[in-house]
PDB file of C-alpha atoms in Angstrom:
ATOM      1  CA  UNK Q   1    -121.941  80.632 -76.802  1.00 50.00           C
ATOM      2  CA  UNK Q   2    -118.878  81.572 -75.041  1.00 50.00           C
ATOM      3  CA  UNK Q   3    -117.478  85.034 -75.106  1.00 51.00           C
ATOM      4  CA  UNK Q   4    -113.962  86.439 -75.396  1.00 51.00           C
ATOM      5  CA  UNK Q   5    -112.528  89.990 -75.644  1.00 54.00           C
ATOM      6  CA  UNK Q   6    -112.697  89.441 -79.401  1.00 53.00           C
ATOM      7  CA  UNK Q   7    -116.456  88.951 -79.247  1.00 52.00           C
ATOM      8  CA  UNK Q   8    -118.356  85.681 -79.053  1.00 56.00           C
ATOM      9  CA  UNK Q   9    -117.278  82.411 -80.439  1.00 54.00           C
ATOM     10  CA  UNK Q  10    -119.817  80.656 -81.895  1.00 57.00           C
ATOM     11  CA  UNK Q  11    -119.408  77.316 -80.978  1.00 56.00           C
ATOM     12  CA  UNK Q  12    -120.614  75.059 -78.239  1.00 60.00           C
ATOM     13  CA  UNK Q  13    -118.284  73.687 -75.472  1.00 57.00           C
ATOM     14  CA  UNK Q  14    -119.467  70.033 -74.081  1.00 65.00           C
ATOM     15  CA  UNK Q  15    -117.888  68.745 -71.113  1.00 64.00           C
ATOM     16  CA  UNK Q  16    -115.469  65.690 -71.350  1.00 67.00           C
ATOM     17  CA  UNK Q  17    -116.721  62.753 -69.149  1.00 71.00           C
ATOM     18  CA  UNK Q  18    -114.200  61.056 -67.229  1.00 71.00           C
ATOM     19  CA  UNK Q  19    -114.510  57.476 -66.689  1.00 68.00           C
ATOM     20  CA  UNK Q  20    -114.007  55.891 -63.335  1.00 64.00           C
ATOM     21  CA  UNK Q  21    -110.781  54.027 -63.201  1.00 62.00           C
ATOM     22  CA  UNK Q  22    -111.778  50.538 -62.985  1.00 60.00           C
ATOM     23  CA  UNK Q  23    -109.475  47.544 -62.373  1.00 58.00           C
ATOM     24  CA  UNK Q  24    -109.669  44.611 -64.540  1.00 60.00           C
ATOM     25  CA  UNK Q  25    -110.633  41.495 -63.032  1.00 56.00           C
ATOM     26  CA  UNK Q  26    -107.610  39.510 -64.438  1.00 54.00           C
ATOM     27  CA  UNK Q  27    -105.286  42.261 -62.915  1.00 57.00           C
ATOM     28  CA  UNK Q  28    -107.275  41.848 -59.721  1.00 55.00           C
ATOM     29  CA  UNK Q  29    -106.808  37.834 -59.612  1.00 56.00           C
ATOM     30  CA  UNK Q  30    -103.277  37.916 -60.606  1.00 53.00           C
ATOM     31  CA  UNK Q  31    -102.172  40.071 -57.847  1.00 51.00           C
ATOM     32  CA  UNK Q  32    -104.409  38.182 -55.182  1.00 50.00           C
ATOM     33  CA  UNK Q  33    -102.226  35.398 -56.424  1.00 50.00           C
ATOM     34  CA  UNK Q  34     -99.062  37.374 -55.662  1.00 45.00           C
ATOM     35  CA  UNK Q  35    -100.131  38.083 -51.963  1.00 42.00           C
ATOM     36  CA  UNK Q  36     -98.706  36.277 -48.852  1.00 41.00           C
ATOM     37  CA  UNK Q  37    -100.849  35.922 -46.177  1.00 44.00           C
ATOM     38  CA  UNK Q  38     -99.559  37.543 -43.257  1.00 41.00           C
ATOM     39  CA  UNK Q  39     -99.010  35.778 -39.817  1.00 43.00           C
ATOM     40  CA  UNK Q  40     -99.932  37.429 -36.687  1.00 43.00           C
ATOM     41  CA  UNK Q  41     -97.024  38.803 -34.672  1.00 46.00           C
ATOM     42  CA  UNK Q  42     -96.247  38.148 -30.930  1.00 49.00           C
ATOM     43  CA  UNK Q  43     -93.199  39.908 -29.090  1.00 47.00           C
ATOM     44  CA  UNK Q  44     -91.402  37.816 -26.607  1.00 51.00           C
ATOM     45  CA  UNK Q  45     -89.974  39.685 -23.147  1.00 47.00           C
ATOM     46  CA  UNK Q  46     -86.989  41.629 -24.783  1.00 48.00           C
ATOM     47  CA  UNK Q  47     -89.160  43.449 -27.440  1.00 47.00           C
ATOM     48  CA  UNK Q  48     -88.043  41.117 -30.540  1.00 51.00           C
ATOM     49  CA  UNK Q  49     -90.482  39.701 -32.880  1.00 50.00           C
ATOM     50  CA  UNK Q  50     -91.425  36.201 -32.733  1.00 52.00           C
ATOM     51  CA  UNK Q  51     -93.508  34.267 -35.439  1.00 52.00           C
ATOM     52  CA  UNK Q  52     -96.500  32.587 -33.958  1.00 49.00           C
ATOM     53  CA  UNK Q  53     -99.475  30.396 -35.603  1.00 49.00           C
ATOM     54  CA  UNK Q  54    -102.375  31.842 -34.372  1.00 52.00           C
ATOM     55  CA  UNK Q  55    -102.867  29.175 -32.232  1.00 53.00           C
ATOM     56  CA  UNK Q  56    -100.742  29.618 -28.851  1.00 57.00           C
ATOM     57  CA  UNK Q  57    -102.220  30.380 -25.858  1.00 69.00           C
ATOM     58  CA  UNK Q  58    -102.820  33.947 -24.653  1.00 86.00           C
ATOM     59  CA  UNK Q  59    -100.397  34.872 -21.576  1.00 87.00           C
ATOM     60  CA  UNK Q  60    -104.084  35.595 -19.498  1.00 90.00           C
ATOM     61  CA  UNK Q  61    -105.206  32.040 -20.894  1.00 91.00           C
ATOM     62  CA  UNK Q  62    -102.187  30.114 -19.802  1.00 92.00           C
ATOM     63  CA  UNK Q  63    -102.096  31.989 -16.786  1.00 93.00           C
ATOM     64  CA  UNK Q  64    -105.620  30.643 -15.792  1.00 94.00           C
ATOM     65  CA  UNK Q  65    -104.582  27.274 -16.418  1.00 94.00           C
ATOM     66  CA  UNK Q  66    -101.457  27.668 -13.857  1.00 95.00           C
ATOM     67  CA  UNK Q  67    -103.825  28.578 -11.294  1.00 95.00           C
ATOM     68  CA  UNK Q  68    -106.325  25.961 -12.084  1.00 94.00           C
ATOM     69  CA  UNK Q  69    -103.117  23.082 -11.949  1.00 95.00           C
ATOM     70  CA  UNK Q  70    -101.747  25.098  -8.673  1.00 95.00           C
ATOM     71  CA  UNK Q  71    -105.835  24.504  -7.066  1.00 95.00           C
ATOM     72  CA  UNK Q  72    -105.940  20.774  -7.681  1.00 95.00           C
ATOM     73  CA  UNK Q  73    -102.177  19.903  -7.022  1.00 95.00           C
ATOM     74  CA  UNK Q  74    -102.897  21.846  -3.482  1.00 95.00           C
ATOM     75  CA  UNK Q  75    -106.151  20.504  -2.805  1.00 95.00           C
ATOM     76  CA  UNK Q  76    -104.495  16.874  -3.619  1.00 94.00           C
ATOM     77  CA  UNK Q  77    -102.178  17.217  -1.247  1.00 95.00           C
ATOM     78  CA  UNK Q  78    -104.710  18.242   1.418  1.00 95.00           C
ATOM     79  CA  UNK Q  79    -107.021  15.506   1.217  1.00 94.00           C
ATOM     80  CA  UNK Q  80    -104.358  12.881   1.536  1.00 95.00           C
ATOM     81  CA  UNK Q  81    -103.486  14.698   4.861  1.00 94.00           C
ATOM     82  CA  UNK Q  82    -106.930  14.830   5.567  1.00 94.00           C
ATOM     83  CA  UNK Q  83    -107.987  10.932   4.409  1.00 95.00           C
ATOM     84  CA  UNK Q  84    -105.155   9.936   6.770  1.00 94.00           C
ATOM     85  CA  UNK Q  85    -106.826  11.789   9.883  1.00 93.00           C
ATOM     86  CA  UNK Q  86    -110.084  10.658   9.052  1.00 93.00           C
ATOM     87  CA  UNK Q  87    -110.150   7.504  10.822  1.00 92.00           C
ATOM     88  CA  UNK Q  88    -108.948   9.431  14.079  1.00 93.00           C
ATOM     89  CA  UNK Q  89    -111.996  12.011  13.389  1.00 92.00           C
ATOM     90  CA  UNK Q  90    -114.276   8.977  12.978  1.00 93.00           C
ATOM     91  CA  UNK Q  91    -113.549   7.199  16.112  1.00 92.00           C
ATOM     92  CA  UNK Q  92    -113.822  10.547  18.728  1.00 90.00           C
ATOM     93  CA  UNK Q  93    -117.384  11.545  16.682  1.00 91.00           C
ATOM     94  CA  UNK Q  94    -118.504   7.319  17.223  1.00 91.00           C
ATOM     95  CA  UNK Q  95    -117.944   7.820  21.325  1.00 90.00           C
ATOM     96  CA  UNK Q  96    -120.493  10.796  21.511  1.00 90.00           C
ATOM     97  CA  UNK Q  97    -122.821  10.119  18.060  1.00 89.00           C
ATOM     98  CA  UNK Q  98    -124.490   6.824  17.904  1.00 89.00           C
ATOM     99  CA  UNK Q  99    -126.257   6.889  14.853  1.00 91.00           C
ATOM    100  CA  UNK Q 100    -123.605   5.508  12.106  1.00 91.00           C
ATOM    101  CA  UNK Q 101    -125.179   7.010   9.376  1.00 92.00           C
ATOM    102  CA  UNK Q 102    -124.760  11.038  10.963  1.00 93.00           C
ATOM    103  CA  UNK Q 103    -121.111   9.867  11.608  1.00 92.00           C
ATOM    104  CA  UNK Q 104    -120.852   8.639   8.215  1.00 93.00           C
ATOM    105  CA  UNK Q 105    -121.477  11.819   6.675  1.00 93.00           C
ATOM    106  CA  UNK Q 106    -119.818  13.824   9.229  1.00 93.00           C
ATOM    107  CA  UNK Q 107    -116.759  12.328   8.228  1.00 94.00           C
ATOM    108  CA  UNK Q 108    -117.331  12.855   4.800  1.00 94.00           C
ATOM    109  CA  UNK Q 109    -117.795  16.443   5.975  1.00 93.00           C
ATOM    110  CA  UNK Q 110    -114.281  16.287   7.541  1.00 94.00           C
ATOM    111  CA  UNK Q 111    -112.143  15.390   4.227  1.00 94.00           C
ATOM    112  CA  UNK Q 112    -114.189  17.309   2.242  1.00 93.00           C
ATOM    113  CA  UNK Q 113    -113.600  20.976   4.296  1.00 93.00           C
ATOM    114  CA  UNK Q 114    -110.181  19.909   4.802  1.00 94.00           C
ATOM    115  CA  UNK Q 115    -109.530  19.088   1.327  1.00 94.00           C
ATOM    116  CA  UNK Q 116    -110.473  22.970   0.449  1.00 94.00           C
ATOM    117  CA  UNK Q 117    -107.502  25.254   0.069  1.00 95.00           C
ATOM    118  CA  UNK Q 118    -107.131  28.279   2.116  1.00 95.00           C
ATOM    119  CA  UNK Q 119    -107.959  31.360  -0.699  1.00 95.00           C
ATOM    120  CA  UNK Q 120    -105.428  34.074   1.003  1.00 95.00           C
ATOM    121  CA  UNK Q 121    -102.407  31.748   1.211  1.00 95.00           C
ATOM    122  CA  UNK Q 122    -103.409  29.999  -2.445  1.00 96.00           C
ATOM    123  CA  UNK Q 123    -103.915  33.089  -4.313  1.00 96.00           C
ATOM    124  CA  UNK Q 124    -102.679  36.384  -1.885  1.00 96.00           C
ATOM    125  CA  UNK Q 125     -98.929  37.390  -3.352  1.00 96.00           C
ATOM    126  CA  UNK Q 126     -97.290  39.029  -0.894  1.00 95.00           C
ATOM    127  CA  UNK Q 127     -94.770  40.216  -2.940  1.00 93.00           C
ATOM    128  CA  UNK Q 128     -97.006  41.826  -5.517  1.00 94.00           C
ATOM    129  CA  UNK Q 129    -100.475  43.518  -4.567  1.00 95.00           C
ATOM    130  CA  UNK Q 130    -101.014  43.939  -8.757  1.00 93.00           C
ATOM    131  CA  UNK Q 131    -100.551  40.274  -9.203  1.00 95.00           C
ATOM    132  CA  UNK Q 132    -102.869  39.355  -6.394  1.00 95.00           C
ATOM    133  CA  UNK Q 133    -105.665  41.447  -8.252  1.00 94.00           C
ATOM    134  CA  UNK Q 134    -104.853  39.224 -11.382  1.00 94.00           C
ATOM    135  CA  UNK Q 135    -104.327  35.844  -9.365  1.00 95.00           C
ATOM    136  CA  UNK Q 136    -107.762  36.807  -8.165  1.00 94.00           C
ATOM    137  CA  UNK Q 137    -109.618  37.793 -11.380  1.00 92.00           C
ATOM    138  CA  UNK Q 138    -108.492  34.903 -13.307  1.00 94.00           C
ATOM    139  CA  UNK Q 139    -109.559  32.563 -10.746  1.00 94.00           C
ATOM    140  CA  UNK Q 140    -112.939  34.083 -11.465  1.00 91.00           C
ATOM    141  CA  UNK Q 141    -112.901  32.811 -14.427  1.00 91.00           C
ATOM    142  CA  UNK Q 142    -112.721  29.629 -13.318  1.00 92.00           C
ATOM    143  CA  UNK Q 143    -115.477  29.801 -11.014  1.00 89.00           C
ATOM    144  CA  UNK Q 144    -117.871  30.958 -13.778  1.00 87.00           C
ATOM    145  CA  UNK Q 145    -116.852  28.023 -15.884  1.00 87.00           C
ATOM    146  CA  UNK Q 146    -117.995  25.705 -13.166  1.00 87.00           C
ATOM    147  CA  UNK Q 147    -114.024  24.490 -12.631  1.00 90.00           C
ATOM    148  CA  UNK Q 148    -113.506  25.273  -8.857  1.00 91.00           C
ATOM    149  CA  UNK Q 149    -115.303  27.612  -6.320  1.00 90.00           C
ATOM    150  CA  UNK Q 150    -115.409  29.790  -3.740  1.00 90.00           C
ATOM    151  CA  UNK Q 151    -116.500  29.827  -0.109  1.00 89.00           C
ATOM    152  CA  UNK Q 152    -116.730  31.440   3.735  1.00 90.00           C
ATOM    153  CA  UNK Q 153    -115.736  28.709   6.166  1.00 92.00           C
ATOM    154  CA  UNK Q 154    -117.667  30.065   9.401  1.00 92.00           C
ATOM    155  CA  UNK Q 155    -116.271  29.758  13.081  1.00 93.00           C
ATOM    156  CA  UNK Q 156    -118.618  27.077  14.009  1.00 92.00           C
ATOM    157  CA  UNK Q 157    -116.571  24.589  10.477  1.00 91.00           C
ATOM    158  CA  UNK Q 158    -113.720  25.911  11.522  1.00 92.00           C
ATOM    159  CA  UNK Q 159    -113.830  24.390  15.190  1.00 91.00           C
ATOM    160  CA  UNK Q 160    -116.263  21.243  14.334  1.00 90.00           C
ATOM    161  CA  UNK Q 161    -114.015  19.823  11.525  1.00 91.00           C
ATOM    162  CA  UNK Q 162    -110.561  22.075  12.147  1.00 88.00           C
ATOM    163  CA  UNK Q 163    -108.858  24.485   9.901  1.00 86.00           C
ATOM    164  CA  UNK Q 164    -108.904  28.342   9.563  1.00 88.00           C
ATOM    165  CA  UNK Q 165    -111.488  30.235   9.303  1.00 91.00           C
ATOM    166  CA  UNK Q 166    -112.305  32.623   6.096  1.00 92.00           C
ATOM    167  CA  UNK Q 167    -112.341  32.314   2.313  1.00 93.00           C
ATOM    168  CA  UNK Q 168    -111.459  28.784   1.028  1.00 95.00           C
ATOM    169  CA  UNK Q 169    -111.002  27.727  -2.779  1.00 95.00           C
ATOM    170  CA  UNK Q 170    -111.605  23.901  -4.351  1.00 93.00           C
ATOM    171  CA  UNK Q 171    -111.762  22.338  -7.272  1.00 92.00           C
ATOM    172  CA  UNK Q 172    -114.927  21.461  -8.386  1.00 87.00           C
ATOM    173  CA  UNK Q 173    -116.003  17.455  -9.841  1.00 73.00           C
ATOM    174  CA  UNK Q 174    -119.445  16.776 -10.853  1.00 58.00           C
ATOM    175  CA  UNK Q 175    -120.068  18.579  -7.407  1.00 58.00           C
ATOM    176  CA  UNK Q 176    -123.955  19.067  -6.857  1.00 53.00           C
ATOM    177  CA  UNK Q 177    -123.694  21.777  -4.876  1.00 56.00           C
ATOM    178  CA  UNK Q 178    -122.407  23.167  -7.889  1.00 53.00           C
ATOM    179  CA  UNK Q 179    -124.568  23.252 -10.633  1.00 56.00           C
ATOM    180  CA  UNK Q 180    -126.104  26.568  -9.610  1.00 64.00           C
ATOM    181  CA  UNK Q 181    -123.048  28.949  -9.154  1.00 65.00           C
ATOM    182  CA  UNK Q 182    -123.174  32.591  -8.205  1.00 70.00           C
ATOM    183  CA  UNK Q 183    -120.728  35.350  -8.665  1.00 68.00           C
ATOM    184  CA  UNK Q 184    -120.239  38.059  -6.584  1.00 74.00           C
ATOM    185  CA  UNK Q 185    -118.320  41.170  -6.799  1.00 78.00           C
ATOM    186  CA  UNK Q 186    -115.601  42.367  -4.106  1.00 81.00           C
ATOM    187  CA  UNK Q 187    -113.451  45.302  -3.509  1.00 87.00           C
ATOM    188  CA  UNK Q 188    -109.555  44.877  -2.739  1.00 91.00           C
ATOM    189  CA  UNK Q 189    -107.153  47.522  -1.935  1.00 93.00           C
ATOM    190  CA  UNK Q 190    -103.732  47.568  -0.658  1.00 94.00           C
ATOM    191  CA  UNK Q 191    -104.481  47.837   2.818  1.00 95.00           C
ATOM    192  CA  UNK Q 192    -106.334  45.370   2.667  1.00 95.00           C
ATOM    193  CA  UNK Q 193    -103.815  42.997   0.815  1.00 95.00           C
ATOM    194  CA  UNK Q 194    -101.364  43.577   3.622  1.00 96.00           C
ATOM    195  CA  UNK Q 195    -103.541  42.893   6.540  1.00 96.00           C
ATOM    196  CA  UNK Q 196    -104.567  39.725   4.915  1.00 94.00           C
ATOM    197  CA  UNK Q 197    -101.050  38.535   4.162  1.00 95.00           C
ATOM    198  CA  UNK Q 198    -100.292  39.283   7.701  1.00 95.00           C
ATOM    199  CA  UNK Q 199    -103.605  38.026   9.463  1.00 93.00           C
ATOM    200  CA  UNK Q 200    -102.436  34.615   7.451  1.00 93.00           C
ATOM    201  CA  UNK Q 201     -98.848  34.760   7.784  1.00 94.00           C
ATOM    202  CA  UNK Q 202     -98.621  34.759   3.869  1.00 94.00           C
ATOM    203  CA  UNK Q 203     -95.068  34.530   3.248  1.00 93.00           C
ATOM    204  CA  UNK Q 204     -95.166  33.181  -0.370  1.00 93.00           C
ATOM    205  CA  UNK Q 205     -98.281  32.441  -2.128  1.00 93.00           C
ATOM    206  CA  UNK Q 206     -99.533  29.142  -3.779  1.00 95.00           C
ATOM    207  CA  UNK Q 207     -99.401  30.557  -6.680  1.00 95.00           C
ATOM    208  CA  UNK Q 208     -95.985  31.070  -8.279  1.00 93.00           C
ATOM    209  CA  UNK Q 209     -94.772  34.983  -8.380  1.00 92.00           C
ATOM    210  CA  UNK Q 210     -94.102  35.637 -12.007  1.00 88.00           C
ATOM    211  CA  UNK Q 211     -90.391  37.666 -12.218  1.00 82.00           C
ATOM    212  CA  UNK Q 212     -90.929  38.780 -15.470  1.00 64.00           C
ATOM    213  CA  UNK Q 213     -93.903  40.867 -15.053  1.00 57.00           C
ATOM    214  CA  UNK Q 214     -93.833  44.560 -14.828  1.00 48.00           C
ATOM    215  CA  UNK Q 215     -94.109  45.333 -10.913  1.00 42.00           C
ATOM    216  CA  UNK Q 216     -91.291  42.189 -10.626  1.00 43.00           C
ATOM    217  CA  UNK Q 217     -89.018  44.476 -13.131  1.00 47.00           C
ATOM    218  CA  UNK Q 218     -89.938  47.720 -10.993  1.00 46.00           C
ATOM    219  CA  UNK Q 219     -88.989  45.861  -7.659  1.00 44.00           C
ATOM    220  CA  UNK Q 220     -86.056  45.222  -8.947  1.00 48.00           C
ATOM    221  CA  UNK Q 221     -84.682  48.534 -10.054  1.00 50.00           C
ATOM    222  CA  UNK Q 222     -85.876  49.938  -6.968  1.00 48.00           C
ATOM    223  CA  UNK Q 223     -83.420  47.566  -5.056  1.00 48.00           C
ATOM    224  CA  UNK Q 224     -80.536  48.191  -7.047  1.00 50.00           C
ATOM    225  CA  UNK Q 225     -81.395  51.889  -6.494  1.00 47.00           C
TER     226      UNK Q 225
END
């Protein structure tokens, strides 16, 4: 019973149930039907939109793949140098090695640690310290997917079969030495960057300087400033 001022009304009061809206199936399908599928969007340097595909490259991907064409046009270049002074190699190691075989893979030794690119002139930008720390990460990348590698040429290389000293970079083919790769982690800071670039005489790095990145477009204002 519910009561009022004018006494109780005798009647009973029963709740409406609401139903949960529920969409029909047909409405459902029809306006699935209706709907474009949306294309992911990309911005180009100047802030505009540009359609893409989904399939293009990421700018870290295509980046990786500069530095990997950068290693083995370098490293090219190098062991047609050092093919050429092979023979020269070969014939001072015959006068004080007899056995053919030792001399043999000695000069083998020869092309292959002069064939090796010097890491601090391929991938140290002396322009940029930021864009060193990405030349440098990507190329991690390719050392973990067994594409190139990473070593310390010691005193002792550097005077048997010539060359500098210090970290070197190569591409890596079906290379045995190879199959079981490490990684290792290193610390870079800016101080460091410039003594390198200076112990190496680093004046422009194998790997292009990118003008449109972010430090490029600070550098920039800060001249005209």
């Amino acid at each position: 019973h519910v009561s009022f001022l004018y006494g109780p009304l005798d009647a009973e009061y029963t709740p409406k149930e609401r139903k949960k809206p529920e969409r029909r199936k047909k409405q459902q399908e029809a306006e699935s039907d209706n709907e474009e599928e949306e294309q992911p969007e990309d911005v180009d340097q100047n802030g505009k939109k540009k359609e893409s595909d989904g399939n293009e490259l990421s700018a870290v991907e295509k980046h990786i793949k500069v530095i990997r064409k950068t290693l083995y046009d370098r490293s090219g270049e190098l062991r047609e140098r050092a093919v050429d002074k092979s023979e020269e190699y070969e014939s001072q190691l015959s006068q004080t090695v007899e056995d053919e075989k030792e001399v043999r893979k000695r000069t083998k030794k020869f092309v292959k640690e002069n064939s090796q690119v010097n890491a601090v002139n391929c991938l140290f930008n002396p322009k940029s310290f930021t864009q060193t720390v990405e030349n440098v990460f990507h190329y991690s990348f390719l050392v973990k997917e067994g594409y190139s590698g990473i070593k310390s040429r010691s005193l002792e290389e550097a005077k048997e079969y010539g060359g500098q000293p210090g970290p070197h970079v190569r591409p890596v083919k079906d290379d045995p030495e190879m199959k079981n790769y490490r990684q290792a982690i290193v610390s870079l800071n800016m101080k460091d960057w410039r003594d390198m670039c200076k112990a190496y005489n680093v004046e422009e790095s194998d790997v292009p300087h990118r003008e449109h990145g972010r430090v490029a477009k600070k550098e920039k204002k800060a001249r005209k400033s």
